[in-house]
mmCIF file of C-alpha atoms and ligand atoms in Angstrom:
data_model
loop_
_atom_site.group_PDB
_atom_site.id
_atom_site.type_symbol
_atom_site.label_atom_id
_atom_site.label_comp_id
_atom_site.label_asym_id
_atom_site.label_seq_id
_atom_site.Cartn_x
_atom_site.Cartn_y
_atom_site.Cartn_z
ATOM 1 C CA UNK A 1 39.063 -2.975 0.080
ATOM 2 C CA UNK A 2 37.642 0.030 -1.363
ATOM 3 C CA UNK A 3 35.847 3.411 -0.292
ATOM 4 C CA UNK A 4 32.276 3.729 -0.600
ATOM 5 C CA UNK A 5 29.691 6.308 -0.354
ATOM 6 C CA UNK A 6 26.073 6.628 0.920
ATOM 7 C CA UNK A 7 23.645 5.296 -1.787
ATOM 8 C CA UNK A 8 20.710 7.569 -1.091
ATOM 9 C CA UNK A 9 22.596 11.370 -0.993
ATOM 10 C CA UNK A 10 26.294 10.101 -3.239
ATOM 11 C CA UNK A 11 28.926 12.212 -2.535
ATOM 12 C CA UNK A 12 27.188 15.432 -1.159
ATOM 13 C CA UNK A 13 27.438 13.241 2.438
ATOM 14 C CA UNK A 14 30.497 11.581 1.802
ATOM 15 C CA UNK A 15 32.147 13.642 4.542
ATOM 16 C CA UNK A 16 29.010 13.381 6.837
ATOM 17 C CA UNK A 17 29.438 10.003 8.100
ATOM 18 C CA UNK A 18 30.425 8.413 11.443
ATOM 19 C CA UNK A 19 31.149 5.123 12.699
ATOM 20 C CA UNK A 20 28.808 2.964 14.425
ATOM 21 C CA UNK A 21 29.942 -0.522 14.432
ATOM 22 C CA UNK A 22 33.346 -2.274 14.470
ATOM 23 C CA UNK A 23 33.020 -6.156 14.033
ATOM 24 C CA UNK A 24 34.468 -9.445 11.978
ATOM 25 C CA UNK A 25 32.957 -11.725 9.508
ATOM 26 C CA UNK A 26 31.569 -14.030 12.919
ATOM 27 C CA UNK A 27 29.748 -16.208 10.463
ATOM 28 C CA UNK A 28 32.038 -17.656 7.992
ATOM 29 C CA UNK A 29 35.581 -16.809 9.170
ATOM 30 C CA UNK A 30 36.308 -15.512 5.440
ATOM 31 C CA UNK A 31 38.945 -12.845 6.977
ATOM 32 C CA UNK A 32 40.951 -11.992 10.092
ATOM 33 C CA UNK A 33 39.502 -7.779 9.025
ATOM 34 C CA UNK A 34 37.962 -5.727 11.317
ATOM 35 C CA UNK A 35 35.661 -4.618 9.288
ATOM 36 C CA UNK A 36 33.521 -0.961 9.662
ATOM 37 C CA UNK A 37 29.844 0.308 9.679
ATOM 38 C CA UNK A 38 29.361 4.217 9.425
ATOM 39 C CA UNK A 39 25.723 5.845 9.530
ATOM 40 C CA UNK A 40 25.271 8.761 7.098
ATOM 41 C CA UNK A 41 24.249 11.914 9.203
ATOM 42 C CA UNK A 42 21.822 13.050 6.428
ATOM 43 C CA UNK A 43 19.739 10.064 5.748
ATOM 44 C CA UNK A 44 21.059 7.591 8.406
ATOM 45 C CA UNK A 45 21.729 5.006 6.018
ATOM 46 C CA UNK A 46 24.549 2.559 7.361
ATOM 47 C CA UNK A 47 27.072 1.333 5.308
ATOM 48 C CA UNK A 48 30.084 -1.024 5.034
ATOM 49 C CA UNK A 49 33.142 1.444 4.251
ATOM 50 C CA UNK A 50 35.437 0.416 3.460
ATOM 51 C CA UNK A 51 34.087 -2.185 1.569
ATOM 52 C CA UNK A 52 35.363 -5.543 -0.300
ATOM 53 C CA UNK A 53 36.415 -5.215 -3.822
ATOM 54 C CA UNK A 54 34.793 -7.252 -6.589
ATOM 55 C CA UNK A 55 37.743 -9.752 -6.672
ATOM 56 C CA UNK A 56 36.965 -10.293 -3.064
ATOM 57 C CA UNK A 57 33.311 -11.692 -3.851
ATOM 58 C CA UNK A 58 34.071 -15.363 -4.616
ATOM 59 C CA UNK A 59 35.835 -15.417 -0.964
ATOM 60 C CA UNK A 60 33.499 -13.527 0.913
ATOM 61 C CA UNK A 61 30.748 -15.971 -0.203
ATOM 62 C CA UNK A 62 32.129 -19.109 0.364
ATOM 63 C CA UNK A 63 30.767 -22.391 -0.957
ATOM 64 C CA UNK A 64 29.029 -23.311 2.306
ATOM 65 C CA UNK A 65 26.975 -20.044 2.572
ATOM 66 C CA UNK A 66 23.689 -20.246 3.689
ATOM 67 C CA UNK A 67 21.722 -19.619 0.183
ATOM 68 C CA UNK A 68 23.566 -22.257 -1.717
ATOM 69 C CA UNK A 69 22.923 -24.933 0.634
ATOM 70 C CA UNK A 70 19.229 -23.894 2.349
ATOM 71 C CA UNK A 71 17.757 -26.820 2.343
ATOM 72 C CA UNK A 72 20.260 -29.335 3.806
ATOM 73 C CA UNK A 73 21.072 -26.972 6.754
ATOM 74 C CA UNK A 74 17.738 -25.876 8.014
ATOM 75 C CA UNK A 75 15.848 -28.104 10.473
ATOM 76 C CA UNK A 76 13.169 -29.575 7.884
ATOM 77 C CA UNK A 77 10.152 -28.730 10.555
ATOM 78 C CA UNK A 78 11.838 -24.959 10.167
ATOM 79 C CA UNK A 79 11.444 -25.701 6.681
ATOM 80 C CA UNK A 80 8.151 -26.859 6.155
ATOM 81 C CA UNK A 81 6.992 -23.996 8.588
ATOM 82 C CA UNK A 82 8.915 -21.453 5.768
ATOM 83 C CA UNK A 83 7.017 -22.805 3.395
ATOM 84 C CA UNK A 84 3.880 -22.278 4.766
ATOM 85 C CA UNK A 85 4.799 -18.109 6.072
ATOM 86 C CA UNK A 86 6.241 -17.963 2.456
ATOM 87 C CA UNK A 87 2.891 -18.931 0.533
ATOM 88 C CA UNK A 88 0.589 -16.112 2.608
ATOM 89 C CA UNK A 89 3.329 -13.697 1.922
ATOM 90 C CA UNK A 90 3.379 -14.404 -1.828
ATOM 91 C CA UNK A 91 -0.809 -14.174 -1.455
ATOM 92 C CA UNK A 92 -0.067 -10.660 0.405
ATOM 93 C CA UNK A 93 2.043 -9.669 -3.420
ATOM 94 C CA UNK A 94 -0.723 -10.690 -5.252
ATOM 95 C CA UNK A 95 -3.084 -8.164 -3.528
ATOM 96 C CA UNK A 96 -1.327 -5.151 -4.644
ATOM 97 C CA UNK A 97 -1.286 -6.662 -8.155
ATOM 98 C CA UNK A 98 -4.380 -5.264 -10.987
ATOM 99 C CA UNK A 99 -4.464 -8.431 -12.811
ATOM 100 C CA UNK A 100 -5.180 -12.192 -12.008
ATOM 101 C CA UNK A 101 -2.521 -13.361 -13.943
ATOM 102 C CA UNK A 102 0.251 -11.040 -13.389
ATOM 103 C CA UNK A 103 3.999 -10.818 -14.990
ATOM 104 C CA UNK A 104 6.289 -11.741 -12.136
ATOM 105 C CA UNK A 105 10.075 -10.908 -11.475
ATOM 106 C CA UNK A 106 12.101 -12.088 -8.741
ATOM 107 C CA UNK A 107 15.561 -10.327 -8.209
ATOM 108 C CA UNK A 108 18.054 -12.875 -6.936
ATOM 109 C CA UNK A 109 15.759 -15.662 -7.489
ATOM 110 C CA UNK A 110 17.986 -18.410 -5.753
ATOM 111 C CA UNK A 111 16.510 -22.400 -6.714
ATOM 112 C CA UNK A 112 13.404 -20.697 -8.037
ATOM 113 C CA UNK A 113 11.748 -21.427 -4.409
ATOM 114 C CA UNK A 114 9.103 -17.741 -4.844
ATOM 115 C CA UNK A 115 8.727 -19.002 -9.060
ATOM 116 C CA UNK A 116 7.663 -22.577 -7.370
ATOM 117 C CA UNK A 117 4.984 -20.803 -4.693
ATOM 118 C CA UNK A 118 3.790 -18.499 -7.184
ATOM 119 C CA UNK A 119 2.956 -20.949 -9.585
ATOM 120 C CA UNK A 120 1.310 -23.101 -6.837
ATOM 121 C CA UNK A 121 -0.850 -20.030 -6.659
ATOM 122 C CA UNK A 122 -2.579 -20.131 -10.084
ATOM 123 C CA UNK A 123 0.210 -18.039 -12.083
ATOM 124 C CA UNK A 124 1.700 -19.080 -15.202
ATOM 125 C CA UNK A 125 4.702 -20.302 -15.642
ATOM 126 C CA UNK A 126 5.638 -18.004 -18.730
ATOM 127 C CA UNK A 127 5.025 -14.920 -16.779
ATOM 128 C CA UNK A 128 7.342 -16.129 -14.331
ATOM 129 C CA UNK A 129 10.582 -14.594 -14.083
ATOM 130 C CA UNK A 130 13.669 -14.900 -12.273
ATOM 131 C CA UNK A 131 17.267 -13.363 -12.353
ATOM 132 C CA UNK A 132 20.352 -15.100 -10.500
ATOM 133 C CA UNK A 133 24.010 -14.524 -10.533
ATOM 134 C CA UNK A 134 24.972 -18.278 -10.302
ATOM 135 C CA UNK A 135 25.452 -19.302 -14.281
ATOM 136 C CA UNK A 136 24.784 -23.220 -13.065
ATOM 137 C CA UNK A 137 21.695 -22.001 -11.047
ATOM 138 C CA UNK A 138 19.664 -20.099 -13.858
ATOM 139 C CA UNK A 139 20.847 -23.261 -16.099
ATOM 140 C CA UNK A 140 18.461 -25.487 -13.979
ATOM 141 C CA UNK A 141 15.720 -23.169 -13.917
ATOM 142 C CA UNK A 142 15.834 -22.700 -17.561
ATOM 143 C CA UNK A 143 15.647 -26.518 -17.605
ATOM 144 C CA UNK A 144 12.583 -26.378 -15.638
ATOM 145 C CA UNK A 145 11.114 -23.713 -17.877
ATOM 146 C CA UNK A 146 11.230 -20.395 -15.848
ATOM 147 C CA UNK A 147 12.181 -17.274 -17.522
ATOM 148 C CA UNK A 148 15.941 -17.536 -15.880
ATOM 149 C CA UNK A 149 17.917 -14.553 -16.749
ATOM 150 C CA UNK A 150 21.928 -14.409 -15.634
ATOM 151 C CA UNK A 151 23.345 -10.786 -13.976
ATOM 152 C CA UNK A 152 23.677 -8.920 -10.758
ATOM 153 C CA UNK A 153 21.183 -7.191 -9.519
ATOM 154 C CA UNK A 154 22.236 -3.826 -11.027
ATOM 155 C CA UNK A 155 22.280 -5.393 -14.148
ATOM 156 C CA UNK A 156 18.371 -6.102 -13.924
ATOM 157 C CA UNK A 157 17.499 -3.085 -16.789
ATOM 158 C CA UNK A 158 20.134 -4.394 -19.098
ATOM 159 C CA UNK A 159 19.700 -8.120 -18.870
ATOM 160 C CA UNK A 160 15.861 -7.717 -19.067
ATOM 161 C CA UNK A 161 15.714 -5.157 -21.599
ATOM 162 C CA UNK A 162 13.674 -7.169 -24.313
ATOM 163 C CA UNK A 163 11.052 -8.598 -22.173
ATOM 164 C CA UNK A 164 7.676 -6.921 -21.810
ATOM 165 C CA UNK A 165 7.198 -4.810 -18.723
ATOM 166 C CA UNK A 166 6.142 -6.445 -15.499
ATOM 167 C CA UNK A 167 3.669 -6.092 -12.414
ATOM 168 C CA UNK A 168 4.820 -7.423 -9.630
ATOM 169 C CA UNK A 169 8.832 -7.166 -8.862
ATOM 170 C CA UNK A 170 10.043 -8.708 -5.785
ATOM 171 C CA UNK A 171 13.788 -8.277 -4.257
ATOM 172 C CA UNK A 172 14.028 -10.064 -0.790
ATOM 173 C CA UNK A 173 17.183 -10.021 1.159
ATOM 174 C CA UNK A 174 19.130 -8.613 -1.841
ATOM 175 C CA UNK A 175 19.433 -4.702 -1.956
ATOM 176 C CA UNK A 176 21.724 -5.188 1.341
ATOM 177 C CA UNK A 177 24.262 -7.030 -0.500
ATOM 178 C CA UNK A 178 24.671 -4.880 -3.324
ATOM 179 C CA UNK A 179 27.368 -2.177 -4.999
ATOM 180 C CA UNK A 180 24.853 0.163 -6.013
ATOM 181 C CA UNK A 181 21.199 0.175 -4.546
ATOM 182 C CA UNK A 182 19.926 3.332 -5.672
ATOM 183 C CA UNK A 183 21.332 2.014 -9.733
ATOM 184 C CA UNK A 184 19.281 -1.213 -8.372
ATOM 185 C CA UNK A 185 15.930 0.832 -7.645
ATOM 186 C CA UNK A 186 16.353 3.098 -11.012
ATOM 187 C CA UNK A 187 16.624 -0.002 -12.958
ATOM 188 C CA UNK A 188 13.794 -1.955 -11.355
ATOM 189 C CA UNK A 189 11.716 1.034 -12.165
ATOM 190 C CA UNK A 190 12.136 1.192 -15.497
ATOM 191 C CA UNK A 191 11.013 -2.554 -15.680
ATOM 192 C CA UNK A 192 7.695 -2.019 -13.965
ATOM 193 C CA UNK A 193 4.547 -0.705 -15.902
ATOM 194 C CA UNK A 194 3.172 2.241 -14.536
ATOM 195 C CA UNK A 195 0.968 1.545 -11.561
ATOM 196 C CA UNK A 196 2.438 -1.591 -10.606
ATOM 197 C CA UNK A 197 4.671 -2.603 -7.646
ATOM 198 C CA UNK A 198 7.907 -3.331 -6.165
ATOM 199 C CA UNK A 199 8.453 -5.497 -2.933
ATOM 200 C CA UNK A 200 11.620 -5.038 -0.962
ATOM 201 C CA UNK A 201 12.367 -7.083 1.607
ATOM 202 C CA UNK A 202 15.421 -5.798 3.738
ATOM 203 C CA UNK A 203 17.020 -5.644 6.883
ATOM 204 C CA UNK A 204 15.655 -2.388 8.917
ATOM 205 C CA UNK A 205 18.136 -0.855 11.333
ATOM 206 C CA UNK A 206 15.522 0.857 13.828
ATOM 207 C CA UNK A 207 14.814 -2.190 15.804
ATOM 208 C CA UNK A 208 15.047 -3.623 19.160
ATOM 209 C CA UNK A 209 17.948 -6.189 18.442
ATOM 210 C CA UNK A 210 19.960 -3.556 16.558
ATOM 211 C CA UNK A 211 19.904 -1.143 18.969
ATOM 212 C CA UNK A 212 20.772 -3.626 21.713
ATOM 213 C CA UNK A 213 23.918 -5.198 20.054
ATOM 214 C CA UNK A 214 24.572 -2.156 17.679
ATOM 215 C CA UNK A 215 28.292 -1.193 18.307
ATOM 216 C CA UNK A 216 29.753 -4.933 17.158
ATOM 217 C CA UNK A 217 27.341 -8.412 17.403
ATOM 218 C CA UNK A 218 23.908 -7.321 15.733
ATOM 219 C CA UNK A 219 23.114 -10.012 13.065
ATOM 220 C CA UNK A 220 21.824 -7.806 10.797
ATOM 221 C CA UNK A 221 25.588 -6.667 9.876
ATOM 222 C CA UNK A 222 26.232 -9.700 8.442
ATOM 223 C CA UNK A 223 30.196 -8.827 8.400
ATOM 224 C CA UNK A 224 31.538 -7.875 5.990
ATOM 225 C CA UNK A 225 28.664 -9.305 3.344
ATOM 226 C CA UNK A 226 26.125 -6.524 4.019
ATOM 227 C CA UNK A 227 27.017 -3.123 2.539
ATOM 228 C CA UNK A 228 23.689 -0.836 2.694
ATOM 229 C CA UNK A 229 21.366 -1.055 6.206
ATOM 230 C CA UNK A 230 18.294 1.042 5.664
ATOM 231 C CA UNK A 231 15.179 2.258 7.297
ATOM 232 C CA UNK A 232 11.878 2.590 6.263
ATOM 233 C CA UNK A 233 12.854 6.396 6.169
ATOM 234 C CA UNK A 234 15.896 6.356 3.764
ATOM 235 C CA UNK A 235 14.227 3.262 2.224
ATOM 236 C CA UNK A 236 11.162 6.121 0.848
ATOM 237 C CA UNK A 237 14.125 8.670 0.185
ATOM 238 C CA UNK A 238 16.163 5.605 -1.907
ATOM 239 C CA UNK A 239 12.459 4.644 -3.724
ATOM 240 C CA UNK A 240 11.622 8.117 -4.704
ATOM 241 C CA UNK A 241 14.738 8.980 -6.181
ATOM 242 C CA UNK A 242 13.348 6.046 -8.484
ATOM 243 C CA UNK A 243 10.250 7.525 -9.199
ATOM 244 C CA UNK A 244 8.374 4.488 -6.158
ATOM 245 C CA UNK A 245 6.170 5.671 -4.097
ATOM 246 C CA UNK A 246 5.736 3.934 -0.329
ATOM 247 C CA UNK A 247 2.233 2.540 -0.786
ATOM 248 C CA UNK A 248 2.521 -0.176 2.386
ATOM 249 C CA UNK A 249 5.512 -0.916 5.153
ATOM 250 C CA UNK A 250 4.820 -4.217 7.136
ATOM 251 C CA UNK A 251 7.392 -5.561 9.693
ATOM 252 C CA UNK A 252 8.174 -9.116 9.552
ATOM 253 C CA UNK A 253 9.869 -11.622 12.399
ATOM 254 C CA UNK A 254 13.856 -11.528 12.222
ATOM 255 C CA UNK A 255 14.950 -14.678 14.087
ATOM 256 C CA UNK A 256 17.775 -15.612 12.791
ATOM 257 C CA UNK A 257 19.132 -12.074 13.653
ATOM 258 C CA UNK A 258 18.180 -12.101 16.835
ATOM 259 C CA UNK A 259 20.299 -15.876 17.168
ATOM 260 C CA UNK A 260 23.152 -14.554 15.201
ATOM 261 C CA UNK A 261 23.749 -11.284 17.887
ATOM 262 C CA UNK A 262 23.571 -14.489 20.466
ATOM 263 C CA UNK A 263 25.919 -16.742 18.530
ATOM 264 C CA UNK A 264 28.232 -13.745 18.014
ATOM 265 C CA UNK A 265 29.037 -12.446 21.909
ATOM 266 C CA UNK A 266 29.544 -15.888 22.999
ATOM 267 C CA UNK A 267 32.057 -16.741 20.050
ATOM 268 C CA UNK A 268 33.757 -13.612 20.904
ATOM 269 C CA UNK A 269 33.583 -13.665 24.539
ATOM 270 C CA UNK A 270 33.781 -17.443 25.542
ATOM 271 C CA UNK A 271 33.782 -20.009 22.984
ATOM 272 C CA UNK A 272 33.386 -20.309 19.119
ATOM 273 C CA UNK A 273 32.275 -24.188 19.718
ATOM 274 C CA UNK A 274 29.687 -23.205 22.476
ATOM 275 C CA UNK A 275 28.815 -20.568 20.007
ATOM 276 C CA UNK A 276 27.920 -22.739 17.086
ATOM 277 C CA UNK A 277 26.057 -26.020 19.625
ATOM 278 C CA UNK A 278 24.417 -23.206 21.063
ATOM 279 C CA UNK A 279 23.178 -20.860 18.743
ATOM 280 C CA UNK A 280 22.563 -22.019 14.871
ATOM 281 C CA UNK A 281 20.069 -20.172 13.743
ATOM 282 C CA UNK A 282 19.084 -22.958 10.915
ATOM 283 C CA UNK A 283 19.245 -25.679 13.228
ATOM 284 C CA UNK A 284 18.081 -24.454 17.063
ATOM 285 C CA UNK A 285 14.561 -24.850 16.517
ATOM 286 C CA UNK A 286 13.401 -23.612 19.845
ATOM 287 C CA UNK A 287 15.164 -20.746 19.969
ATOM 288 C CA UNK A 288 13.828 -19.830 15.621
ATOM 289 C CA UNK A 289 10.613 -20.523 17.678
ATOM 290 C CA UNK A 290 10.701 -18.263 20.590
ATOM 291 C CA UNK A 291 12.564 -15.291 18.475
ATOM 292 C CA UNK A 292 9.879 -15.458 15.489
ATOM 293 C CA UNK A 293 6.598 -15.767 18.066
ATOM 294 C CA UNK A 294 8.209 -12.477 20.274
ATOM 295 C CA UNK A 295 9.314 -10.750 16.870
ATOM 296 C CA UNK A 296 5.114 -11.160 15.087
ATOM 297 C CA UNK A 297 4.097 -10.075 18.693
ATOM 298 C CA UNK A 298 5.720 -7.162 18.764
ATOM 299 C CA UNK A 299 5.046 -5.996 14.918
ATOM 300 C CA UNK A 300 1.048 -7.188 16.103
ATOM 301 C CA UNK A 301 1.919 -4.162 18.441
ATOM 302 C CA UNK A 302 3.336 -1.939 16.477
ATOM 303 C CA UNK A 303 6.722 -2.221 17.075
ATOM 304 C CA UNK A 304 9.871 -2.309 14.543
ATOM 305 C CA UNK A 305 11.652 -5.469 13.977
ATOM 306 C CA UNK A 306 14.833 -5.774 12.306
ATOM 307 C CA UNK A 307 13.353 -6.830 8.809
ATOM 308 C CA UNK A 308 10.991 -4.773 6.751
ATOM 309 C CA UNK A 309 9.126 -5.214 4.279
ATOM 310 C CA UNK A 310 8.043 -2.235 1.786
ATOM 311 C CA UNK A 311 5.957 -2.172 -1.070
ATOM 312 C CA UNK A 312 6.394 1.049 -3.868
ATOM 313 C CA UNK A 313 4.174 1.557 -6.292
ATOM 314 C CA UNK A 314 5.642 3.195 -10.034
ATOM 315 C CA UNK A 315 3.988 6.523 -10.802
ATOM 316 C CA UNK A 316 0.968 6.592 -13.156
ATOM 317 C CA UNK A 317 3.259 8.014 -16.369
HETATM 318 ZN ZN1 ZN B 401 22.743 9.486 3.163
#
């Protein structure tokens, strides 16, 4: 393990930090760790700290997590009804874009699944990009003729360095998992012409469910895998060091955090095999139906949910 600091302020805060949440890795078993969340009293970001160490990634992330292995765990109806909220958000993208045919990055592109819907949606696929940290995954997208680019996400800048400029850069469930999210931001930037726009998609820590299971179960902690929680506050603070301005926040349904903060008290407090028949958030389709239909309610009313989605535009120069 090793210390870490609050993205947005760096060491100014470093002192300025208290702990919030104690908790385990309830997902994957990866450690027997306790492992710690403190919130920055300056910006109220909440981060991991201490956190893993690189050499810790491999185990941390084990072969059966989640993203390697989507489509054989989730309940193919779940799927299909993915697929359908995926394509309207990629349509929502395209509105803040200035040109019909824009040049497209996704950070952390996974299988390709956003290069897929996009090009469903009248882009081309040479000004489709994608960069992935699996070497074997960005081989098969190269084979399917994406733009497939190998690196972290901090590595964006360098890896990307002699393409031309893009307009639409998405990052979905990645800036949480990262060493270095303000590094991310500043190099995301730099690969946007001016005037276009940057979609982060991220868990936000002013929400019903986080409050309610805050001090160990909340899904959203993702032990000990997510290392920066933001909200739409310190996300604006994290943009602007960037040069991003906030030009729209939207809140979208977080069901599987809601069934995680479920599965997690009852492993804890009763059963780990009751937990898991229970309470899979990829496989209990009533419950990914009840959570996501009370989670758009409440953003219909104005409410927070645990996931947010922001869109920063670059300045003009
Ligand atoms: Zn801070």
């Amino acid at each position: 393990m090793e210390p870490a600091e609050c993205a947005v302020c760096r060491a100014s805060a470093a002192n300025a930090a208290v702990e919030v949440a104690r908790g385990l890795d309830f997902e994957y078993d990866t450690s027997d760790d306790t492992f710690s969340m403190v919130e920055c009293q300056t910006c109220r970001t909440i981060y991991l700290n201490p956190r893993p160490t690189a050499e810790e990634l491999a185990r941390i992330y084990p072969h059966n997590y989640y993203s390697y292995n989507y489509s054989s765990r989730v309940n193919p109806l779940a799927i299909k009804i993915k697929d359908f909220l995926d394509k309207n958000k990629s349509k929502g993208w395209l509105k803040f874009c200035r040109t019909d045919n824009p040049r497209f990055l996704d950070i952390g592109c996974g299988n390709g699944r956003n290069l897929e819907i996009l090009e469903k949606l009248g882009l081309s696929r040479q000004n489709l990009y994608g960069l992935e940290i699996k070497n074997e995954t960005v081989d098969k997208l190269k084979e399917r003729g994406f733009n497939a680019f190998l690196g972290a996400a901090e590595e964006a800048a360098l890896q990307l360095k002699n393409e031309d400029p893009f307009d639409l850069i998405v990052i979905l469930q990645v800036l949480e998992h990262v060493k270095d999210p303000d590094l991310v931001m500043k190099s995301l930037a730099h690969l946007l012409k001016p005037e276009a726009v940057l979609v982060v998609e991220t868990p936000n820590v002013d929400s019903l469910d986080c409050n309610l299971f805050k001090k160990r179960y909340w899904g959203g902690y993702h032990f000990p895998r997510h290392w920066y929680l933001f909200n739409q506050e310190s996300l604006a603070k994290l943009g602007a060091k960037a040069g991003l301005q906030v030009i729209s926040v939207k809140y979208l349904p977080a069901q599987t955090f809601w069934i995680y903060s479920l599965h997690h008290i009852v492993k804890e407090k009763f059963s780990p095999k009751l937990a898991g028949a229970l309470f899979d958030p990829f496989r209990n389709l009533f419950l990914l139906s009840v959570f996501t239909a009370f989670d758009i309610l409440r953003a219909k009313l104005g409410f927070s949910t645990s996931n947010i989605q922001v869109v920063f535009q670059k300045s003009q120069s």
